[in-house]
Amino acid sequence: MSSLNKTLEIKTSPHIARGVSTDMIMRNVVYALIPVSIFAVYAFGLSALLVLITAVVSCVLTEHLLCVLTHKQSTVGDWSITITGLLFGLTLPPNFPLWMVFFGGVIAVALGKFIFGGLGYNTFNPALVGRAVLQASFPVAITTWHPAFSTDRFSTIASSTLTFPFMEPVYDTVSGATPLSVMKFEHIAAKTSDLFMGLTTGSSGETSALLILLGGAYLVYRKMMNWRIPASIFLSVAILSGILHTINSQYPAPDFMLLSGGLMLGAVFMATDMVASPITPIGVWIYGALIGTMIVVIRVWGGLPEGVMYAILFANAFSPQIDNLIRPRVYGTSSRWSRT
Amino acid sequence: MKTFRHGIHPGDYKDLTRHIAIERMPFTDELVIPLSQHLGAPSRLLVKEGDKVYRGQIIGEPAGFVSIGQHAPVTGTVKAIEMRHHPSGKLVESVIISRDPYSPQTFYNEHAMEWESLTPGELISLIQHGGFVGLGGAAFPTHVKLSVPEGKKAKFLIINGVECEPYLTSDHRVMLEQFDDVFYGIRILEKVLGCERFYIGIENNKDDAIALLNKRIPADMNGEVVALQTKYPQGAEKMLIEAVLKREVPSGKLPIDVEVVVQNVGTIAGIGMMFRFGQPLIERVVTITGPGIEKPSNLLIPIGTKLADVLDYCGGLKENTRQVLFGGPMMGAPQVYMDVPIMKGTSGILCLTDEEVTIREEYPCIRCLRCVDACPVYLNPSRLGALAKTRDYEGMLGYHVMDCVECGSCSYVCPSNIPLVQRFRVAKALLREKQAKQRKAS
């Protein structure tokens, strides 16, 4: 009987699985970020390219070395660290000194991700942790913006980009002001269409709302992103800033609020970090509303023109508690707020 | 179209056997009848080595309320009574019968039963002694579900013709070819339960069965066929009740608490056949399917026939077969011993090849929500899985792990390939053990 000579597999059910795997999801997020990255290089030139490459390399290298040092199998292959690196690079000013980029990348991975236990355990979005440390350490460099579409952007590299390690950057051109700082300090709003198409100054990856939304739409279509998170952020920002704008037209209008600064990039690609956001639909709406509210509060009343990064980190810290409090109603039970 | 909330959409892969008519498999030389083919106490042995037995003769009687009768599936001799491999992986006391090669294999007791004059209690006893269990796979004794406790009422009878497991088509073929038995069985159960109305739940990937049964419902019967949107795990009792009646079985309670009794369509056909022809549960329809088998079929197989004989009859396994399962791909149990018998609860034999059996790398949970969106009882498998990893079983209790129906939808959708449902099975077993110990202590 030939059937007795088989090597049969013994494993637990179910015996079939869906094709989607974690590394595939992560790879698709990278795909969704490619148009944004290309546009960043197109708008800001060689300096932005160097920043992005340095960010990705520093993150991937740090993760790999930390795995080797702790005798673990390298987790670089799951692609999640590439997302972190790319996102981190996209949140930085295009003329940011490369040594600072590298330093921030190491921090993002070591303190933002690895120390918590790696993929799946990070409380905060690692890219934002890296950026927050840079913001605290180099407040001038991280708020000095290179103007977009300068004519020599593909032939020269900004002098600040190549700053010698541990030195303060020297800026050779007149720095551009972001629409948000112009709004904050001069109360002049940029044109909505410019903001949407990405014709303004800002961090490398945050200027083109259009491409960010396209990337997000692709991920939602592939069911690899929770659409409720950006939706709830947009909604809460629009409502809140709408109310404020109606009361006092000095406050920015909703369309400006939504399209300026890092809001689009943050709402679509950062706040949606699955690991650091709540798991239930209701919890996610609360999480998004919290981010939206914080963004408006910081932008309108805070000392800084921008608040997306802190808003997301703040909500990240709350998301485990949101999950503890908001639990889905279990089949056959009556209480939505079941706690034991 | 009606259905329950959440759930998953695996491919149904039923085309391999969907249109193949039921064929009777010839009697083999040696059959193995385990005394425990059901949930509950093993049956009490009534024969000894060397005894002559006739096809349909009772060889094991119920050893208590949650126990059933066992019957000889062939005429022959009791060759031995010994421990044999069981599809669950254990060794179980079994009756080995060698077939009498000269017997015509007619029934031991072939006549219709006079049942109109019997009381519900007498009918329940007949069904218990007839050896009936849920043929959908769980093998829970049928008569237990039919015994409605004092003070409760079974208003509705739901017949489960959902067959939501991919690949399997045995219930589908039974509905197409044995609908007379199905309706006859429903009459018996209506008499037992005194119910007001029956529903036959069928998923819309079985259009022909929906249409046929709709047409054939006898005019004097009060019931209907309910077409359901194809979705897994609709065949789970709780999900089927939700889909058909929009009622939720309260946590920790039974369908009877919402005035419902659910029975598998194959079980009903078997009961109908017993009252029509006197034949107890000695054979059943099994789907032998999958890319790993030479000749996919729907076979009527005497219970106790060995797996190797069935595979041989279907042309044998292909060279690249890697897995042989009893049941479907979502909840089926892998087999290693080829001498295990087909049992009452064996709805299918699925042979998967290298292509389907891939063991993928496990990643950490990335909290992607897929399991939360899939779970038909709205649990948070992601959190439960994390708690299971740290063996915080008490914590899992707080997240309602005991309400898990073990359908495996969470594991199926998990992109990190975490064996979630397996962890929950382990946790449930350990928690149940602990609760039993506490009950004993107090």
PDB file of C-alpha atoms in Angstrom, chain B residues 170-348:
ATOM      1  CA  SER B 170     -21.660  15.278   1.627  1.00  0.00           C
ATOM      2  CA  ASP B 171     -24.573  17.265   3.070  1.00  0.00           C
ATOM      3  CA  HIS B 172     -25.149  18.846  -0.317  1.00  0.00           C
ATOM      4  CA  ARG B 173     -25.496  15.456  -1.990  1.00  0.00           C
ATOM      5  CA  VAL B 174     -27.702  14.151   0.822  1.00  0.00           C
ATOM      6  CA  MET B 175     -30.093  17.077   0.291  1.00  0.00           C
ATOM      7  CA  LEU B 176     -30.207  16.440  -3.452  1.00  0.00           C
ATOM      8  CA  GLU B 177     -30.548  12.681  -3.319  1.00  0.00           C
ATOM      9  CA  GLN B 178     -32.206  11.864   0.022  1.00  0.00           C
ATOM     10  CA  PHE B 179     -34.690  14.678   0.454  1.00  0.00           C
ATOM     11  CA  ASP B 180     -37.485  12.195   1.160  1.00  0.00           C
ATOM     12  CA  ASP B 181     -35.574  10.932   4.180  1.00  0.00           C
ATOM     13  CA  VAL B 182     -34.900  14.522   5.239  1.00  0.00           C
ATOM     14  CA  PHE B 183     -38.584  15.442   5.291  1.00  0.00           C
ATOM     15  CA  TYR B 184     -39.506  12.162   6.950  1.00  0.00           C
ATOM     16  CA  GLY B 185     -36.895  12.846   9.623  1.00  0.00           C
ATOM     17  CA  ILE B 186     -38.276  16.345  10.158  1.00  0.00           C
ATOM     18  CA  ARG B 187     -41.725  14.846  10.823  1.00  0.00           C
ATOM     19  CA  ILE B 188     -40.263  12.628  13.533  1.00  0.00           C
ATOM     20  CA  LEU B 189     -38.410  15.518  15.128  1.00  0.00           C
ATOM     21  CA  GLU B 190     -41.480  17.751  14.998  1.00  0.00           C
ATOM     22  CA  LYS B 191     -43.356  15.095  16.886  1.00  0.00           C
ATOM     23  CA  VAL B 192     -40.555  14.804  19.450  1.00  0.00           C
ATOM     24  CA  LEU B 193     -40.160  18.550  19.961  1.00  0.00           C
ATOM     25  CA  GLY B 194     -43.678  19.766  19.327  1.00  0.00           C
ATOM     26  CA  CYS B 195     -42.172  22.699  17.448  1.00  0.00           C
ATOM     27  CA  GLU B 196     -44.145  25.277  15.481  1.00  0.00           C
ATOM     28  CA  ARG B 197     -42.006  25.705  12.422  1.00  0.00           C
ATOM     29  CA  PHE B 198     -38.845  24.405  10.800  1.00  0.00           C
ATOM     30  CA  TYR B 199     -36.209  26.153   8.716  1.00  0.00           C
ATOM     31  CA  ILE B 200     -33.670  24.504   6.449  1.00  0.00           C
ATOM     32  CA  GLY B 201     -30.619  26.782   6.274  1.00  0.00           C
ATOM     33  CA  ILE B 202     -28.607  26.381   3.056  1.00  0.00           C
ATOM     34  CA  GLU B 203     -25.834  28.612   1.698  1.00  0.00           C
ATOM     35  CA  ASN B 204     -26.324  30.059  -1.765  1.00  0.00           C
ATOM     36  CA  ASN B 205     -23.385  28.146  -3.224  1.00  0.00           C
ATOM     37  CA  LYS B 206     -25.855  25.230  -3.277  1.00  0.00           C
ATOM     38  CA  ASP B 207     -28.547  26.799  -5.465  1.00  0.00           C
ATOM     39  CA  ASP B 208     -29.757  23.448  -6.747  1.00  0.00           C
ATOM     40  CA  ALA B 209     -30.393  22.147  -3.235  1.00  0.00           C
ATOM     41  CA  ILE B 210     -32.226  25.342  -2.254  1.00  0.00           C
ATOM     42  CA  ALA B 211     -34.479  25.102  -5.300  1.00  0.00           C
ATOM     43  CA  LEU B 212     -35.118  21.380  -4.980  1.00  0.00           C
ATOM     44  CA  LEU B 213     -35.985  21.361  -1.281  1.00  0.00           C
ATOM     45  CA  ASN B 214     -38.158  24.451  -1.734  1.00  0.00           C
ATOM     46  CA  LYS B 215     -40.151  22.576  -4.362  1.00  0.00           C
ATOM     47  CA  ARG B 216     -40.359  19.328  -2.400  1.00  0.00           C
ATOM     48  CA  ILE B 217     -41.533  20.563   0.988  1.00  0.00           C
ATOM     49  CA  PRO B 218     -44.735  18.559   1.570  1.00  0.00           C
ATOM     50  CA  ALA B 219     -47.809  20.777   1.534  1.00  0.00           C
ATOM     51  CA  ASP B 220     -48.880  19.753   5.032  1.00  0.00           C
ATOM     52  CA  MET B 221     -45.581  20.770   6.649  1.00  0.00           C
ATOM     53  CA  ASN B 222     -44.992  24.166   8.203  1.00  0.00           C
ATOM     54  CA  GLY B 223     -41.487  25.169   7.252  1.00  0.00           C
ATOM     55  CA  GLU B 224     -39.279  26.870   4.706  1.00  0.00           C
ATOM     56  CA  VAL B 225     -35.878  26.796   3.095  1.00  0.00           C
ATOM     57  CA  VAL B 226     -33.742  29.794   4.082  1.00  0.00           C
ATOM     58  CA  ALA B 227     -31.112  30.754   1.523  1.00  0.00           C
ATOM     59  CA  LEU B 228     -28.021  32.137   3.259  1.00  0.00           C
ATOM     60  CA  GLN B 229     -25.104  34.149   1.954  1.00  0.00           C
ATOM     61  CA  THR B 230     -22.060  31.878   1.730  1.00  0.00           C
ATOM     62  CA  LYS B 231     -19.774  32.631   4.643  1.00  0.00           C
ATOM     63  CA  TYR B 232     -17.704  30.680   7.146  1.00  0.00           C
ATOM     64  CA  PRO B 233     -18.518  29.582   9.948  1.00  0.00           C
ATOM     65  CA  GLN B 234     -22.242  29.737   9.226  1.00  0.00           C
ATOM     66  CA  GLY B 235     -22.605  26.059  10.085  1.00  0.00           C
ATOM     67  CA  ALA B 236     -21.768  26.771  13.713  1.00  0.00           C
ATOM     68  CA  GLU B 237     -25.013  26.496  15.690  1.00  0.00           C
ATOM     69  CA  LYS B 238     -24.851  29.990  17.142  1.00  0.00           C
ATOM     70  CA  MET B 239     -24.105  31.577  13.784  1.00  0.00           C
ATOM     71  CA  LEU B 240     -26.846  29.653  12.016  1.00  0.00           C
ATOM     72  CA  ILE B 241     -29.434  30.693  14.612  1.00  0.00           C
ATOM     73  CA  GLU B 242     -28.340  34.304  14.227  1.00  0.00           C
ATOM     74  CA  ALA B 243     -28.497  34.093  10.440  1.00  0.00           C
ATOM     75  CA  VAL B 244     -31.935  32.464  10.299  1.00  0.00           C
ATOM     76  CA  LEU B 245     -33.797  33.960  13.255  1.00  0.00           C
ATOM     77  CA  LYS B 246     -31.698  37.006  14.237  1.00  0.00           C
ATOM     78  CA  ARG B 247     -31.488  35.584  17.747  1.00  0.00           C
ATOM     79  CA  GLU B 248     -28.350  35.392  19.843  1.00  0.00           C
ATOM     80  CA  VAL B 249     -27.740  32.469  22.156  1.00  0.00           C
ATOM     81  CA  PRO B 250     -26.764  34.054  25.488  1.00  0.00           C
ATOM     82  CA  SER B 251     -23.197  33.468  26.597  1.00  0.00           C
ATOM     83  CA  GLY B 252     -22.859  30.120  28.361  1.00  0.00           C
ATOM     84  CA  LYS B 253     -26.372  29.043  27.335  1.00  0.00           C
ATOM     85  CA  LEU B 254     -27.710  26.593  24.746  1.00  0.00           C
ATOM     86  CA  PRO B 255     -29.858  27.065  21.638  1.00  0.00           C
ATOM     87  CA  ILE B 256     -32.858  25.733  23.563  1.00  0.00           C
ATOM     88  CA  ASP B 257     -32.645  28.878  25.714  1.00  0.00           C
ATOM     89  CA  VAL B 258     -33.759  30.835  22.648  1.00  0.00           C
ATOM     90  CA  GLU B 259     -36.377  28.180  21.818  1.00  0.00           C
ATOM     91  CA  VAL B 260     -34.347  26.573  19.040  1.00  0.00           C
ATOM     92  CA  VAL B 261     -33.020  23.102  18.303  1.00  0.00           C
ATOM     93  CA  VAL B 262     -30.482  22.733  15.489  1.00  0.00           C
ATOM     94  CA  GLN B 263     -29.825  19.417  13.744  1.00  0.00           C
ATOM     95  CA  ASN B 264     -27.543  18.563  10.866  1.00  0.00           C
ATOM     96  CA  VAL B 265     -29.325  17.624   7.638  1.00  0.00           C
ATOM     97  CA  GLY B 266     -27.427  14.338   7.370  1.00  0.00           C
ATOM     98  CA  THR B 267     -28.523  13.392  10.867  1.00  0.00           C
ATOM     99  CA  ILE B 268     -32.139  14.134   9.971  1.00  0.00           C
ATOM    100  CA  ALA B 269     -31.878  12.032   6.807  1.00  0.00           C
ATOM    101  CA  GLY B 270     -30.431   9.178   8.883  1.00  0.00           C
ATOM    102  CA  ILE B 271     -33.271   9.393  11.383  1.00  0.00           C
ATOM    103  CA  GLY B 272     -35.788   9.477   8.541  1.00  0.00           C
ATOM    104  CA  MET B 273     -34.191   6.389   7.074  1.00  0.00           C
ATOM    105  CA  MET B 274     -34.305   4.542  10.383  1.00  0.00           C
ATOM    106  CA  PHE B 275     -38.020   5.131  10.790  1.00  0.00           C
ATOM    107  CA  ARG B 276     -38.716   4.321   7.147  1.00  0.00           C
ATOM    108  CA  PHE B 277     -36.610   1.178   6.835  1.00  0.00           C
ATOM    109  CA  GLY B 278     -35.485   0.257  10.326  1.00  0.00           C
ATOM    110  CA  GLN B 279     -31.852   0.916   9.610  1.00  0.00           C
ATOM    111  CA  PRO B 280     -29.872   2.419  12.485  1.00  0.00           C
ATOM    112  CA  LEU B 281     -26.803   4.613  11.904  1.00  0.00           C
ATOM    113  CA  ILE B 282     -24.434   2.115  10.290  1.00  0.00           C
ATOM    114  CA  GLU B 283     -23.304   4.048   7.254  1.00  0.00           C
ATOM    115  CA  ARG B 284     -22.909   7.645   6.211  1.00  0.00           C
ATOM    116  CA  VAL B 285     -22.051   9.809   3.221  1.00  0.00           C
ATOM    117  CA  VAL B 286     -18.434  10.966   3.207  1.00  0.00           C
ATOM    118  CA  THR B 287     -16.788  13.352   0.731  1.00  0.00           C
ATOM    119  CA  ILE B 288     -13.358  12.137  -0.291  1.00  0.00           C
ATOM    120  CA  THR B 289     -11.735  15.110  -1.934  1.00  0.00           C
ATOM    121  CA  GLY B 290      -8.784  17.423  -2.322  1.00  0.00           C
ATOM    122  CA  PRO B 291      -5.991  17.803  -4.849  1.00  0.00           C
ATOM    123  CA  GLY B 292      -4.175  14.835  -3.276  1.00  0.00           C
ATOM    124  CA  ILE B 293      -6.680  12.102  -4.129  1.00  0.00           C
ATOM    125  CA  GLU B 294      -6.842  10.415  -7.531  1.00  0.00           C
ATOM    126  CA  LYS B 295     -10.618  10.082  -7.751  1.00  0.00           C
ATOM    127  CA  PRO B 296     -12.635  12.591  -5.679  1.00  0.00           C
ATOM    128  CA  SER B 297     -15.987  11.073  -4.698  1.00  0.00           C
ATOM    129  CA  ASN B 298     -19.039  11.221  -2.478  1.00  0.00           C
ATOM    130  CA  LEU B 299     -19.263   7.739  -0.979  1.00  0.00           C
ATOM    131  CA  LEU B 300     -21.811   5.996   1.203  1.00  0.00           C
ATOM    132  CA  ILE B 301     -19.429   4.225   3.564  1.00  0.00           C
ATOM    133  CA  PRO B 302     -20.179   1.637   6.267  1.00  0.00           C
ATOM    134  CA  ILE B 303     -19.035   3.103   9.586  1.00  0.00           C
ATOM    135  CA  GLY B 304     -15.867   1.324  10.686  1.00  0.00           C
ATOM    136  CA  THR B 305     -14.361   1.048   7.196  1.00  0.00           C
ATOM    137  CA  LYS B 306     -10.646   1.773   7.381  1.00  0.00           C
ATOM    138  CA  LEU B 307      -9.172   4.945   5.934  1.00  0.00           C
ATOM    139  CA  ALA B 308      -6.636   3.007   3.805  1.00  0.00           C
ATOM    140  CA  ASP B 309      -9.444   1.005   2.174  1.00  0.00           C
ATOM    141  CA  VAL B 310     -11.363   4.169   1.331  1.00  0.00           C
ATOM    142  CA  LEU B 311      -8.277   5.855  -0.137  1.00  0.00           C
ATOM    143  CA  ASP B 312      -7.501   2.749  -2.191  1.00  0.00           C
ATOM    144  CA  TYR B 313     -11.067   2.650  -3.476  1.00  0.00           C
ATOM    145  CA  CYS B 314     -10.644   6.256  -4.621  1.00  0.00           C
ATOM    146  CA  GLY B 315      -7.507   5.415  -6.602  1.00  0.00           C
ATOM    147  CA  GLY B 316      -5.023   6.176  -3.828  1.00  0.00           C
ATOM    148  CA  LEU B 317      -3.109   9.259  -2.858  1.00  0.00           C
ATOM    149  CA  LYS B 318      -1.073  11.270  -5.298  1.00  0.00           C
ATOM    150  CA  GLU B 319       2.683  11.339  -4.908  1.00  0.00           C
ATOM    151  CA  ASN B 320       2.799  14.886  -3.518  1.00  0.00           C
ATOM    152  CA  THR B 321       0.125  14.418  -0.845  1.00  0.00           C
ATOM    153  CA  ARG B 322       1.249  15.874   2.430  1.00  0.00           C
ATOM    154  CA  GLN B 323      -1.828  15.870   4.602  1.00  0.00           C
ATOM    155  CA  VAL B 324      -4.862  13.636   5.100  1.00  0.00           C
ATOM    156  CA  LEU B 325      -7.632  15.208   7.177  1.00  0.00           C
ATOM    157  CA  PHE B 326     -10.845  13.939   8.708  1.00  0.00           C
ATOM    158  CA  GLY B 327     -13.244  16.838   8.152  1.00  0.00           C
ATOM    159  CA  GLY B 328     -12.741  20.065   6.257  1.00  0.00           C
ATOM    160  CA  PRO B 329      -9.702  22.327   6.000  1.00  0.00           C
ATOM    161  CA  MET B 330     -10.906  24.780   8.653  1.00  0.00           C
ATOM    162  CA  MET B 331     -11.551  22.424  11.566  1.00  0.00           C
ATOM    163  CA  GLY B 332     -10.446  19.002  10.328  1.00  0.00           C
ATOM    164  CA  ALA B 333      -8.093  16.689  12.215  1.00  0.00           C
ATOM    165  CA  PRO B 334      -4.904  15.451  10.517  1.00  0.00           C
ATOM    166  CA  GLN B 335      -4.429  11.675  10.339  1.00  0.00           C
ATOM    167  CA  VAL B 336      -1.239   9.652  10.454  1.00  0.00           C
ATOM    168  CA  TYR B 337      -2.453   6.085  10.938  1.00  0.00           C
ATOM    169  CA  MET B 338      -4.005   4.683   7.809  1.00  0.00           C
ATOM    170  CA  ASP B 339      -5.914   2.000   9.757  1.00  0.00           C
ATOM    171  CA  VAL B 340      -8.201   4.439  11.588  1.00  0.00           C
ATOM    172  CA  PRO B 341     -11.905   3.869  10.895  1.00  0.00           C
ATOM    173  CA  ILE B 342     -14.457   6.161   9.294  1.00  0.00           C
ATOM    174  CA  MET B 343     -16.646   7.253  12.188  1.00  0.00           C
ATOM    175  CA  LYS B 344     -20.131   8.647  12.605  1.00  0.00           C
ATOM    176  CA  GLY B 345     -18.764  12.183  12.748  1.00  0.00           C
ATOM    177  CA  THR B 346     -16.516  11.853   9.682  1.00  0.00           C
ATOM    178  CA  SER B 347     -18.019  14.196   7.110  1.00  0.00           C
ATOM    179  CA  GLY B 348     -15.093  14.219   4.754  1.00  0.00           C
TER     180      GLY B 348
END
